[in-house]
């Protein structure tokens, strides 16, 4: 119950202000089609640079939570999911709105997001310290394999092809080697003086997530979807009905929690799997797709229940549970916080305040979500050209503000534009970003392992001996095979 | 509209892997370059697998890129890379804002619309100025007054 010792830290004036702004901003950003949680968190990281680690993480956590829930607003009212996590919400949310029940659908969405979110954060609170203690047993060889596991898992789950996913991860790992070698101090791949400091994580994050989105927005056709009038509906009535759908809530929250714990899976999978599960076990299957509240309740409780558990492997092992958590890892690192047991010993105050703030953020998301959904329709109407111009300018200023280095802006724009073209052919940004983030961890531990191994039976023997090494290697292979199997299944389906 | 074949991407990936492998294996200090060499070897292997699978699965996927629609923003990005530092961030990004709004506005454009974009652009850039220069104290490259 250590978390209770730091609970009051959340309720300082500054922290509550940050939480409020993060939640409202996150809900509005989530409602804007095209602004995914990953991109929103990536764009915000430079702004947290001047805050304390605690304040910065509170802001990022609140935005992460709120964007996932906010994405449901445009999913229900416009049939455009605000984020990939809300794809399943569209299936029944939009038909409900079409039937004149949009307020009711939004009520279910925020109430179930809140319930799922609280369950997810409780899992984070109780699981993380246990896993962090276990992580103390890890030596250089284990940490090396853990970093590789992070890349292989996200490559297999977030890519259209496992080979392309792994290649993207390898590009990220290679990009991370640019600059000075951490152990020998040798300058590597500095073809131009602008690269002497290596690739800045923030520049890579913002570029890889924001710029391809801007280019896609400008390349695509403008969609003018229908908008619905919001009917009057008693909140208490919605709450009572929502609670009575206990089965949908349990299916959604449990599925979301489990999927969140699996590194790399993310909210999209959580929402779709729980939707499929509730549909399969429902007595009124025929109503699904036509405006069945259980569909919204299961999908939304799942995608928010995923948020907390997705941080469990992130905070303990440095393996993100979702692409947004991967970006959040960048946020941790720029504040000098490294995943592992240190977070719960040396930085216990910052870590627990951050985790507690996520719990408070769920309440704020519920309160503001219910009242802001009416206002969000104006954000949803923002024309694409304004949105694209604003994101580009924010990306430029945000990237520059981190190190006051124009080279970072050039790297951001170059990586982003290249990523846009590569994404057309199934390459994705998340494995590259994770490669850049985990690259230094993998290389440093590999070099340390090599120094130890040189006094023993050699590096191969050192890296492949012991049950823990073999288990992590097996998990790496399973994730690759799972990705290959998924590719095969997709092709057979076609 | 330009069409890019999957094979072109596979070849691009192969060339990239070969270039990075040359850079990694051709450099000095084997100890410092050991990790990049392992990575580029894996990249070579994966690009080879991509080529094999391209022919084995007869993946003749073609993707179209609407280059005429994208050219204004791509030109603006290049423009910013070369002039951003000299023209100043506020000035050059204002040009980006106005150009994007003007070119990508889907309906008929006239002088009234242009003035409207100018108004929105001024409001947005003022917000950015206050946010970065006053709140975050970020000193960005400037040109003349801004």
Coordinates of C-alpha atoms in Angstrom, one line a residue:
Chain A
X1 CA 0.0 0.0 0.0
X2 CA 3.0 2.3 -0.5
X3 CA 1.1 4.2 -3.1
X4 CA -1.2 5.7 -0.4
X5 CA 1.8 7.5 1.1
X6 CA 2.1 9.7 -2.0
X7 CA -1.5 10.2 -2.7
X8 CA -1.7 13.7 -1.3
X9 CA 1.1 14.8 -3.8
X10 CA -1.4 14.7 -6.6
X11 CA -3.6 17.3 -4.9
X12 CA -1.2 20.2 -5.0
X13 CA -2.6 23.2 -6.9
X14 CA -0.1 22.8 -9.8
X15 CA -0.6 19.1 -10.2
X16 CA -4.4 19.4 -10.2
X17 CA -4.1 22.3 -12.7
X18 CA -1.9 20.1 -15.0
X19 CA -4.2 17.2 -14.6
X20 CA -7.3 19.3 -15.5
X21 CA -5.6 20.9 -18.5
X22 CA -4.2 17.5 -19.6
X23 CA -7.6 15.8 -19.4
X24 CA -9.5 18.6 -21.2
X25 CA -6.8 19.0 -23.8
X26 CA -6.6 15.2 -24.2
X27 CA -10.4 14.8 -24.6
X28 CA -10.4 17.5 -27.3
X29 CA -7.4 16.1 -29.1
X30 CA -8.8 12.6 -28.9
X31 CA -12.1 13.9 -30.4
X32 CA -10.2 15.5 -33.4
X33 CA -10.0 12.8 -36.1
X34 CA -6.4 12.1 -37.0
X35 CA -4.9 13.2 -33.7
X36 CA -4.1 9.8 -32.2
X37 CA -3.1 9.3 -28.5
X38 CA 0.4 8.4 -29.7
X39 CA 0.8 11.6 -31.7
X40 CA -0.8 13.7 -29.0
X41 CA 1.7 12.4 -26.4
X42 CA 4.6 12.7 -28.8
X43 CA 3.7 16.4 -29.6
X44 CA 3.4 17.2 -25.9
X45 CA 6.7 15.7 -24.7
X46 CA 8.7 18.9 -25.7
X47 CA 6.3 21.0 -23.6
X48 CA 7.0 18.9 -20.5
X49 CA 10.7 19.4 -20.9
X50 CA 10.7 22.5 -18.7
X51 CA 8.4 21.0 -16.1
X52 CA 9.6 18.8 -13.2
X53 CA 9.6 15.0 -13.9
X54 CA 6.5 14.6 -11.7
X55 CA 4.6 17.4 -13.5
X56 CA 5.7 16.3 -17.0
X57 CA 4.6 12.7 -16.4
X58 CA 1.3 13.8 -14.8
X59 CA 0.6 15.8 -18.0
X60 CA 1.5 12.9 -20.3
X61 CA -0.4 10.4 -18.3
X62 CA -3.6 12.5 -18.3
X63 CA -3.4 13.1 -22.0
X64 CA -2.8 9.4 -22.7
X65 CA -5.9 8.5 -20.6
X66 CA -8.1 11.3 -22.0
X67 CA -7.2 10.9 -25.7
X68 CA -8.2 7.2 -25.7
X69 CA -11.6 8.1 -24.2
X70 CA -12.0 11.2 -26.3
X71 CA -11.5 9.3 -29.5
X72 CA -14.9 7.8 -28.9
X73 CA -16.7 11.1 -29.4
X74 CA -15.9 11.4 -33.1
X75 CA -16.4 7.6 -33.4
X76 CA -20.0 8.0 -32.2
X77 CA -20.9 11.3 -33.7
X78 CA -18.9 11.2 -37.0
X79 CA -18.2 7.5 -37.6
X80 CA -14.6 8.4 -37.7
X81 CA -12.6 6.9 -34.8
X82 CA -10.5 9.6 -33.1
X83 CA -7.9 6.9 -32.4
X84 CA -7.3 3.3 -33.5
X85 CA -8.4 2.2 -30.0
X86 CA -12.0 3.4 -30.8
X87 CA -12.5 1.4 -34.0
X88 CA -14.7 -1.1 -32.2
X89 CA -16.8 1.8 -30.7
X90 CA -17.8 2.9 -34.2
X91 CA -19.6 -0.4 -34.9
X92 CA -22.4 0.3 -32.4
X93 CA -21.8 3.9 -31.4
X94 CA -22.6 5.4 -34.8
X95 CA -25.9 3.4 -35.3
X96 CA -27.0 4.5 -31.8
X97 CA -26.3 8.2 -32.7
X98 CA -28.2 7.6 -36.0
X99 CA -31.2 6.5 -34.0
X100 CA -31.1 9.7 -32.0
X101 CA -29.4 8.2 -29.0
X102 CA -26.0 10.0 -29.3
X103 CA -26.0 11.5 -25.7
X104 CA -26.8 8.1 -24.3
X105 CA -24.0 6.5 -26.3
X106 CA -21.6 9.1 -25.1
X107 CA -22.7 8.5 -21.5
X108 CA -22.0 4.7 -21.8
X109 CA -18.7 5.5 -23.4
X110 CA -17.4 7.7 -20.6
X111 CA -18.9 5.7 -17.7
X112 CA -17.5 2.4 -19.0
X113 CA -14.1 4.0 -19.9
X114 CA -14.0 5.2 -16.3
X115 CA -14.8 1.8 -14.8
X116 CA -12.3 0.0 -17.1
X117 CA -9.7 2.7 -16.5
X118 CA -9.9 2.4 -12.7
X119 CA -9.6 -1.4 -12.9
X120 CA -6.6 -1.0 -15.2
X121 CA -4.8 1.5 -12.9
X122 CA -5.4 -0.7 -9.9
X123 CA -3.7 -3.5 -11.8
X124 CA -0.8 -1.1 -12.4
X125 CA -0.6 -0.2 -8.8
X126 CA -0.5 -3.7 -7.4
X127 CA 1.5 -5.5 -10.2
X128 CA 4.2 -3.1 -10.9
X129 CA 6.2 -3.2 -7.7
X130 CA 6.2 -7.0 -7.8
X131 CA 7.5 -7.1 -11.3
X132 CA 10.0 -4.4 -10.5
X133 CA 11.5 -6.5 -7.6
X134 CA 11.8 -9.4 -10.0
X135 CA 13.6 -7.1 -12.5
X136 CA 16.4 -6.7 -9.9
X137 CA 17.5 -10.2 -10.8
X138 CA 18.3 -9.1 -14.3
X139 CA 21.9 -8.9 -15.4
X140 CA 23.4 -7.4 -18.7
X141 CA 22.5 -10.4 -20.8
X142 CA 18.9 -10.4 -19.6
X143 CA 18.5 -6.6 -20.1
X144 CA 19.9 -7.0 -23.6
X145 CA 17.3 -9.7 -24.5
X146 CA 14.6 -7.7 -22.8
X147 CA 15.4 -4.7 -25.1
X148 CA 15.4 -7.0 -28.1
X149 CA 12.0 -8.5 -26.9
X150 CA 10.5 -5.0 -26.8
X151 CA 11.5 -4.5 -30.4
X152 CA 10.3 -7.9 -31.7
X153 CA 7.0 -7.7 -29.9
X154 CA 6.1 -4.3 -31.2
X155 CA 7.4 -5.3 -34.7
X156 CA 5.1 -8.3 -34.7
X157 CA 2.0 -6.6 -33.4
X158 CA 2.1 -3.1 -34.9
X159 CA 3.2 -4.0 -38.5
X160 CA 1.4 -5.3 -41.5
X161 CA 4.3 -7.7 -42.2
X162 CA 6.6 -9.2 -39.6
X163 CA 9.7 -8.9 -41.8
X164 CA 8.9 -5.2 -42.4
X165 CA 8.3 -4.7 -38.7
X166 CA 11.6 -6.3 -37.7
X167 CA 13.4 -4.3 -40.4
X168 CA 11.8 -1.1 -39.0
X169 CA 13.0 -2.1 -35.5
X170 CA 16.5 -2.8 -36.9
X171 CA 16.6 0.7 -38.5
X172 CA 15.7 2.2 -35.1
X173 CA 18.4 0.2 -33.4
X174 CA 20.9 1.4 -36.0
X175 CA 19.8 5.0 -35.8
X176 CA 20.4 4.8 -32.0
X177 CA 24.1 4.0 -32.7
X178 CA 24.7 7.4 -34.4
X179 CA 26.9 9.6 -32.3
X180 CA 29.4 8.7 -29.6
X181 CA 29.8 5.1 -28.4
X182 CA 28.9 5.0 -24.7
X183 CA 31.8 2.8 -23.6
X184 CA 34.7 3.6 -25.9
X185 CA 33.8 7.2 -26.8
X186 CA 34.3 6.6 -30.5
X187 CA 32.4 8.9 -32.9
X188 CA 30.2 6.7 -35.2
X189 CA 28.3 7.5 -38.4
X190 CA 28.6 11.3 -38.0
X191 CA 28.5 12.0 -41.7
X192 CA 27.6 15.6 -40.9
X193 CA 28.4 17.6 -37.7
X194 CA 24.6 17.9 -37.0
X195 CA 24.6 14.2 -36.1
X196 CA 27.4 14.4 -33.6
X197 CA 24.9 14.3 -30.7
X198 CA 23.1 11.4 -32.2
X199 CA 19.4 11.2 -33.1
X200 CA 17.4 13.1 -30.5
X201 CA 14.5 10.9 -29.3
X202 CA 12.0 13.7 -29.3
X203 CA 12.8 14.7 -32.8
X204 CA 12.4 11.1 -33.9
X205 CA 9.1 10.7 -31.9
X206 CA 7.5 13.9 -33.2
X207 CA 8.7 13.3 -36.8
X208 CA 7.7 9.7 -37.1
X209 CA 4.3 10.1 -35.6
X210 CA 3.2 13.6 -36.5
X211 CA 4.5 14.3 -40.0
X212 CA 3.2 11.2 -41.8
X213 CA -0.2 12.0 -40.2
X214 CA -0.1 15.6 -41.6
X215 CA 0.9 14.3 -45.1
X216 CA -1.9 11.7 -45.0
X217 CA -4.4 14.4 -44.0
X218 CA -3.4 16.6 -46.9
X219 CA -3.3 13.8 -49.4
X220 CA -6.7 12.4 -48.5
X221 CA -10.2 13.6 -49.4
X222 CA -12.0 15.9 -47.0
X223 CA -14.8 13.9 -45.3
X224 CA -18.0 15.7 -44.5
X225 CA -19.8 13.3 -42.2
X226 CA -23.3 13.7 -40.8
X227 CA -23.6 15.4 -37.4
X228 CA -26.3 14.6 -35.0
X229 CA -28.3 16.7 -32.6
X230 CA -27.7 15.7 -29.0
X231 CA -30.8 14.5 -27.2
X232 CA -31.5 15.1 -23.5
X233 CA -30.8 12.0 -21.4
X234 CA -30.6 11.6 -17.6
X235 CA -27.1 10.8 -16.5
X236 CA -28.3 8.9 -13.5
X237 CA -30.4 6.7 -15.8
X238 CA -27.4 6.0 -18.1
X239 CA -25.3 5.2 -15.0
X240 CA -27.8 2.7 -13.7
X241 CA -28.1 1.0 -17.0
X242 CA -24.4 1.0 -17.5
X243 CA -23.8 -0.7 -14.1
X244 CA -26.6 -3.2 -14.9
X245 CA -24.5 -4.3 -18.0
X246 CA -22.1 -6.0 -15.7
X247 CA -21.2 -8.8 -18.1
X248 CA -20.1 -6.3 -20.8
X249 CA -18.1 -4.3 -18.3
X250 CA -16.3 -7.4 -16.9
X251 CA -15.6 -8.8 -20.4
X252 CA -14.2 -5.4 -21.5
X253 CA -12.2 -4.6 -18.4
X254 CA -10.6 -8.1 -18.1
X255 CA -9.8 -8.4 -21.8
X256 CA -8.4 -4.8 -21.8
X257 CA -6.3 -5.5 -18.7
X258 CA -4.8 -8.8 -20.1
X259 CA -4.1 -7.2 -23.5
X260 CA -2.5 -4.2 -21.8
X261 CA -0.1 -6.4 -20.0
X262 CA 1.0 -8.0 -23.3
X263 CA 3.9 -5.8 -24.6
X264 CA 3.1 -3.9 -27.8
X265 CA -0.6 -5.0 -28.1
X266 CA -2.4 -1.6 -27.6
X267 CA -5.9 -0.3 -27.4
X268 CA -7.0 -1.2 -30.9
X269 CA -6.6 -4.9 -30.2
X270 CA -8.2 -4.5 -26.7
X271 CA -11.3 -2.9 -28.1
X272 CA -11.8 -5.3 -31.0
X273 CA -11.1 -8.4 -29.0
X274 CA -13.5 -7.5 -26.2
X275 CA -16.1 -6.5 -28.8
X276 CA -15.8 -9.9 -30.4
X277 CA -16.0 -11.6 -27.0
X278 CA -19.1 -9.8 -25.9
X279 CA -20.8 -10.4 -29.2
X280 CA -19.9 -14.1 -29.1
X281 CA -21.4 -14.6 -25.6
X282 CA -24.4 -12.3 -26.0
X283 CA -28.0 -13.6 -26.2
X284 CA -28.9 -10.8 -28.6
X285 CA -26.1 -11.2 -31.2
X286 CA -28.4 -9.9 -34.0
X287 CA -28.5 -6.4 -32.3
X288 CA -24.7 -5.9 -32.6
X289 CA -23.8 -3.5 -35.3
X290 CA -27.2 -1.9 -35.1
X291 CA -26.7 0.2 -32.0
X292 CA -26.2 -2.3 -29.2
X293 CA -25.0 -0.5 -26.0
X294 CA -23.1 -3.6 -24.8
X295 CA -20.8 -3.2 -27.9
X296 CA -19.9 0.3 -26.8
X297 CA -19.5 -0.6 -23.1
X298 CA -17.2 -3.6 -23.8
X299 CA -15.1 -1.7 -26.3
X300 CA -14.7 1.4 -24.3
X301 CA -14.1 -0.3 -20.9
X302 CA -11.4 -2.5 -22.7
X303 CA -9.5 0.3 -24.4
X304 CA -9.2 2.3 -21.2
X305 CA -8.6 -0.7 -19.0
X306 CA -5.6 -1.3 -21.3
X307 CA -3.9 2.0 -20.3
X308 CA -2.8 1.1 -16.8
X309 CA -1.5 -2.4 -17.5
X310 CA 0.3 -1.2 -20.6
X311 CA 2.6 0.7 -18.2
X312 CA 3.4 -2.4 -16.1
X313 CA 6.0 -3.8 -18.5
X314 CA 7.1 -0.3 -19.3
X315 CA 7.9 0.9 -15.8
X316 CA 9.5 -2.4 -14.7
X317 CA 11.3 -3.7 -17.8
X318 CA 11.3 -0.8 -20.3
X319 CA 9.0 -2.8 -22.7
X320 CA 6.0 -0.7 -23.6
X321 CA 2.5 -2.3 -23.6
X322 CA 1.3 -0.1 -26.4
X323 CA 2.7 2.3 -29.1
X324 CA 1.6 5.3 -26.9
X325 CA 3.4 3.7 -23.9
X326 CA 6.5 3.5 -26.2
X327 CA 6.3 7.3 -26.6
X328 CA 5.8 7.7 -22.9
X329 CA 9.0 5.8 -22.4
X330 CA 10.7 8.7 -24.3
X331 CA 9.0 11.1 -21.8
X332 CA 10.5 9.1 -18.9
X333 CA 14.0 9.0 -20.4
X334 CA 14.1 12.8 -21.1
X335 CA 13.4 13.4 -17.4
X336 CA 16.3 11.1 -16.4
X337 CA 14.1 8.2 -15.2
X338 CA 15.0 4.7 -16.4
X339 CA 12.6 1.8 -16.1
X340 CA 13.3 -0.7 -13.4
X341 CA 13.4 -1.1 -9.6
X342 CA 15.0 2.4 -9.2
X343 CA 11.7 3.9 -10.1
X344 CA 10.2 2.4 -6.9
X345 CA 13.2 3.1 -4.6
X346 CA 15.2 6.2 -5.7
X347 CA 12.4 7.9 -7.6
X348 CA 9.5 6.4 -5.6
X349 CA 7.9 9.8 -4.9
X350 CA 7.8 10.8 -8.6
X351 CA 6.7 7.3 -9.8
X352 CA 3.9 6.9 -7.2
X353 CA 2.6 10.4 -7.7
X354 CA 2.5 9.7 -11.5
X355 CA 0.6 6.4 -11.0
X356 CA -1.8 8.0 -8.4
X357 CA -2.4 10.8 -10.8
X358 CA -3.5 8.3 -13.4
X359 CA -6.2 7.1 -11.0
X360 CA -7.4 10.7 -10.4
X361 CA -7.3 11.3 -14.1
X362 CA -9.9 8.6 -14.6
X363 CA -12.3 10.6 -12.4
X364 CA -11.5 13.8 -14.2
X365 CA -12.0 12.0 -17.6
X366 CA -15.4 10.9 -16.5
X367 CA -16.5 14.4 -15.2
X368 CA -15.1 16.4 -18.1
X369 CA -15.8 13.8 -20.7
X370 CA -19.5 13.9 -19.9
X371 CA -19.6 17.7 -20.1
X372 CA -17.1 18.3 -22.8
X373 CA -18.5 15.9 -25.4
X374 CA -21.0 18.6 -26.5
X375 CA -18.2 21.1 -27.0
X376 CA -16.0 18.6 -28.8
X377 CA -18.2 18.7 -31.8
X378 CA -16.7 22.1 -32.7
X379 CA -13.2 20.6 -32.5
X380 CA -14.3 17.8 -34.8
X381 CA -15.5 20.3 -37.3
X382 CA -11.9 21.8 -37.6
X383 CA -11.1 21.6 -41.3
X384 CA -8.2 19.4 -42.2
X385 CA -6.0 22.2 -43.7
X386 CA -6.0 24.1 -40.3
X387 CA -5.3 20.9 -38.4
X388 CA -2.4 19.9 -40.7
X389 CA -0.9 23.4 -40.6
X390 CA -1.2 23.7 -36.8
X391 CA 0.3 20.2 -36.2
X392 CA 3.3 21.0 -38.6
X393 CA 4.0 24.3 -36.8
X394 CA 3.7 22.7 -33.3
X395 CA 6.0 19.9 -34.4
X396 CA 8.6 22.4 -35.6
X397 CA 8.5 24.6 -32.5
X398 CA 8.2 21.6 -30.1
X399 CA 11.2 19.8 -31.5
X400 CA 13.3 22.9 -31.6
X401 CA 12.5 23.8 -27.9
X402 CA 14.1 20.6 -26.5
X403 CA 17.7 21.4 -27.4
X404 CA 17.5 24.7 -29.3
X405 CA 19.0 22.9 -32.2
X406 CA 17.9 23.4 -35.8
X407 CA 19.4 20.1 -36.8
X408 CA 16.8 18.3 -34.7
X409 CA 14.0 20.0 -36.7
X410 CA 15.7 18.9 -40.0
X411 CA 16.0 15.3 -38.6
X412 CA 12.3 15.4 -37.5
X413 CA 11.1 16.6 -40.9
X414 CA 13.3 14.1 -42.8
X415 CA 12.4 11.1 -40.7
X416 CA 8.7 12.0 -40.9
X417 CA 8.6 12.5 -44.6
X418 CA 10.5 9.2 -45.2
X419 CA 8.2 7.4 -42.8
X420 CA 5.1 8.7 -44.8
X421 CA 6.4 7.0 -48.0
X422 CA 7.5 3.8 -46.1
X423 CA 4.1 3.6 -44.3
X424 CA 2.4 3.1 -47.7
X425 CA 4.2 -0.2 -47.9
X426 CA 3.5 -1.6 -44.5
X427 CA 6.4 -0.2 -42.5
X428 CA 5.3 1.4 -39.2
X429 CA 6.7 4.0 -37.0
X430 CA 6.4 2.3 -33.6
X431 CA 9.2 -0.3 -34.1
X432 CA 11.6 2.4 -35.3
X433 CA 10.8 4.6 -32.3
X434 CA 11.2 1.7 -30.0
X435 CA 14.5 0.7 -31.7
X436 CA 15.8 4.3 -31.1
X437 CA 14.7 4.3 -27.5
X438 CA 15.8 0.8 -26.6
X439 CA 18.9 0.8 -28.8
X440 CA 21.2 2.4 -26.2
X441 CA 19.9 0.0 -23.5
X442 CA 20.5 -3.0 -25.8
X443 CA 24.0 -1.9 -26.9
X444 CA 25.3 -0.9 -23.4
X445 CA 24.1 -4.2 -22.0
X446 CA 25.5 -6.1 -24.9
X447 CA 28.9 -4.4 -24.4
X448 CA 28.9 -5.1 -20.7
X449 CA 27.9 -8.7 -21.4
X450 CA 30.8 -9.0 -23.8
X451 CA 33.3 -7.7 -21.2
X452 CA 32.0 -10.3 -18.7
X453 CA 31.8 -13.0 -21.3
X454 CA 35.4 -12.4 -22.5
X455 CA 36.6 -13.7 -19.1
X456 CA 34.4 -16.8 -19.4
X457 CA 33.3 -19.0 -22.3
X458 CA 32.6 -16.3 -24.9
X459 CA 29.6 -14.0 -25.7
X460 CA 27.4 -16.6 -27.3
X461 CA 27.5 -18.9 -24.4
X462 CA 27.0 -16.0 -21.9
X463 CA 24.0 -14.7 -23.8
X464 CA 22.3 -18.0 -24.2
X465 CA 22.9 -19.7 -20.9
X466 CA 20.6 -19.7 -17.8
X467 CA 16.8 -20.2 -17.6
X468 CA 16.0 -16.5 -17.7
X469 CA 18.0 -15.9 -20.9
X470 CA 16.4 -18.9 -22.5
X471 CA 12.9 -17.8 -21.4
X472 CA 13.3 -14.3 -22.9
X473 CA 14.9 -15.7 -26.1
X474 CA 11.9 -18.1 -26.3
X475 CA 9.5 -15.1 -25.9
X476 CA 11.4 -13.2 -28.7
X477 CA 11.0 -16.2 -31.0
X478 CA 7.3 -16.7 -30.0
X479 CA 6.6 -13.0 -30.8
X480 CA 8.3 -13.4 -34.2
X481 CA 6.5 -16.7 -35.0
X482 CA 3.2 -15.1 -33.8
X483 CA 3.8 -12.2 -36.3
X484 CA 4.6 -14.7 -39.1
X485 CA 1.5 -16.7 -38.3
X486 CA -0.6 -13.5 -38.3
X487 CA 0.8 -12.6 -41.7
X488 CA -0.1 -16.0 -43.1
X489 CA -3.6 -15.9 -41.7
X490 CA -4.2 -12.4 -43.2
X491 CA -3.0 -13.7 -46.6
X492 CA -5.2 -16.7 -46.5
X493 CA -8.2 -14.6 -45.5
X494 CA -7.6 -12.4 -48.6
Chain B
X1 CA -0.3 10.7 -59.2
X2 CA 2.7 8.4 -59.1
X3 CA 2.8 4.7 -58.7
X4 CA 5.4 2.9 -56.6
X5 CA 5.7 -0.8 -57.0
X6 CA 6.5 -3.0 -54.0
X7 CA 9.7 -4.2 -55.8
X8 CA 11.0 -0.6 -55.8
X9 CA 10.6 -0.4 -52.0
X10 CA 12.3 -3.8 -51.6
X11 CA 15.2 -2.6 -53.7
X12 CA 15.3 0.6 -51.7
X13 CA 15.5 -1.4 -48.5
X14 CA 18.2 -3.6 -49.9
X15 CA 20.3 -0.6 -51.1
X16 CA 19.8 1.0 -47.7
X17 CA 21.0 -2.2 -45.9
X18 CA 24.0 -2.5 -48.1
X19 CA 25.0 1.1 -47.6
X20 CA 24.6 0.9 -43.9
X21 CA 26.6 -2.4 -43.8
X22 CA 29.4 -0.8 -45.8
X23 CA 29.4 2.2 -43.4
X24 CA 29.5 -0.2 -40.4
X25 CA 32.0 -2.8 -41.7
X26 CA 34.2 -0.3 -43.4
X27 CA 34.8 1.8 -40.3
X28 CA 37.7 1.4 -37.8
X29 CA 37.6 0.2 -34.2
X30 CA 35.9 -3.2 -34.4
X31 CA 34.9 -3.0 -30.8
X32 CA 33.0 0.2 -31.2
X33 CA 31.3 -1.0 -34.4
X34 CA 30.4 -4.5 -33.2
X35 CA 26.8 -3.7 -32.4
X36 CA 26.1 -1.7 -35.6
X37 CA 27.7 -4.6 -37.6
X38 CA 25.3 -7.1 -36.0
X39 CA 22.3 -4.9 -36.7
X40 CA 23.3 -4.2 -40.3
X41 CA 23.9 -8.0 -40.8
X42 CA 20.3 -8.6 -39.6
X43 CA 19.0 -5.8 -41.8
X44 CA 20.8 -7.4 -44.8
X45 CA 19.2 -10.8 -44.0
X46 CA 15.7 -9.2 -43.6
X47 CA 16.0 -7.3 -46.8
X48 CA 17.0 -10.5 -48.6
X49 CA 14.0 -12.2 -47.1
X50 CA 11.8 -9.4 -48.3
X51 CA 13.1 -9.9 -51.8
X52 CA 12.6 -13.7 -51.7
X53 CA 9.0 -13.2 -50.4
X54 CA 8.3 -10.6 -53.0
X55 CA 8.9 -13.2 -55.8
X56 CA 7.6 -16.2 -53.8
X57 CA 4.3 -14.6 -53.0
X58 CA 4.2 -12.7 -56.3
X59 CA 3.5 -9.5 -54.4
X60 CA 3.0 -7.1 -57.2
X61 CA 1.3 -4.5 -54.9
X62 CA 1.4 -1.0 -56.3
X63 CA 0.7 2.1 -54.1
X64 CA -0.3 5.4 -55.5
X65 CA 0.9 8.7 -54.1
X66 CA -1.0 11.8 -55.0
X67 CA 2.2 13.8 -55.6
X68 CA 0.4 16.8 -57.2
X69 CA -1.7 17.2 -54.0
X70 CA 1.4 16.6 -51.7
X71 CA 3.8 18.8 -53.7
X72 CA 2.9 22.1 -51.9
X73 CA 3.6 20.7 -48.5
X74 CA 6.7 18.9 -49.6
X75 CA 8.1 22.1 -51.2
X76 CA 7.2 23.9 -48.0
X77 CA 9.2 21.4 -45.9
X78 CA 12.2 21.8 -48.2
X79 CA 11.8 25.5 -48.1
X80 CA 11.8 25.5 -44.3
X81 CA 14.8 23.2 -44.0
X82 CA 16.9 25.6 -46.2
X83 CA 15.5 29.0 -45.0
X84 CA 13.9 28.4 -41.6
X85 CA 17.1 29.5 -39.7
X86 CA 17.6 32.6 -41.8
X87 CA 14.1 33.8 -42.2
X88 CA 13.2 33.1 -38.6
X89 CA 10.8 30.6 -37.3
X90 CA 7.8 32.9 -36.8
X91 CA 8.1 34.3 -40.3
X92 CA 8.7 31.1 -42.2
X93 CA 6.1 29.1 -40.3
X94 CA 3.5 31.8 -40.9
X95 CA 4.3 31.3 -44.6
X96 CA 3.7 27.5 -44.1
X97 CA 0.4 28.2 -42.3
X98 CA -0.9 30.5 -45.0
X99 CA 0.2 28.4 -47.9
X100 CA -1.2 25.1 -46.4
X101 CA -4.5 26.8 -45.7
X102 CA -4.7 28.4 -49.1
X103 CA -3.6 25.4 -51.2
X104 CA -5.6 22.8 -49.3
X105 CA -8.8 24.7 -48.9
X106 CA -11.3 22.5 -50.8
X107 CA -13.7 25.2 -52.0
X108 CA -13.3 28.2 -54.2
X109 CA -10.7 30.7 -53.1
X110 CA -10.9 34.5 -53.3
X111 CA -9.3 37.5 -51.6
X112 CA -11.9 37.4 -48.8
X113 CA -10.9 33.8 -48.0
X114 CA -7.2 34.8 -48.1
X115 CA -7.8 37.6 -45.6
X116 CA -9.7 35.2 -43.4
X117 CA -6.7 32.7 -43.5
X118 CA -4.4 35.7 -42.7
X119 CA -6.6 36.5 -39.6
X120 CA -6.6 32.8 -38.4
X121 CA -2.9 32.6 -39.1
X122 CA -2.2 35.7 -37.1
X123 CA -4.2 34.5 -34.1
X124 CA -2.5 31.0 -34.3
X125 CA 1.0 32.5 -34.6
X126 CA 0.3 34.9 -31.7
X127 CA -0.7 32.0 -29.5
X128 CA 2.5 30.1 -30.6
X129 CA 4.6 33.2 -29.8
X130 CA 3.1 33.6 -26.3
X131 CA 3.3 29.9 -25.6
X132 CA 7.0 29.5 -26.7
X133 CA 8.5 32.9 -26.2
X134 CA 6.8 33.9 -23.0
X135 CA 5.7 30.8 -21.2
X136 CA 8.4 28.3 -22.2
X137 CA 11.1 31.0 -22.8
X138 CA 12.3 29.3 -26.0
X139 CA 14.4 31.6 -28.1
X140 CA 13.9 30.5 -31.7
X141 CA 15.8 31.9 -34.7
X142 CA 14.3 35.3 -35.7
X143 CA 14.4 37.5 -38.7
X144 CA 14.2 41.3 -38.4
X145 CA 11.5 41.8 -35.6
X146 CA 10.1 38.3 -35.5

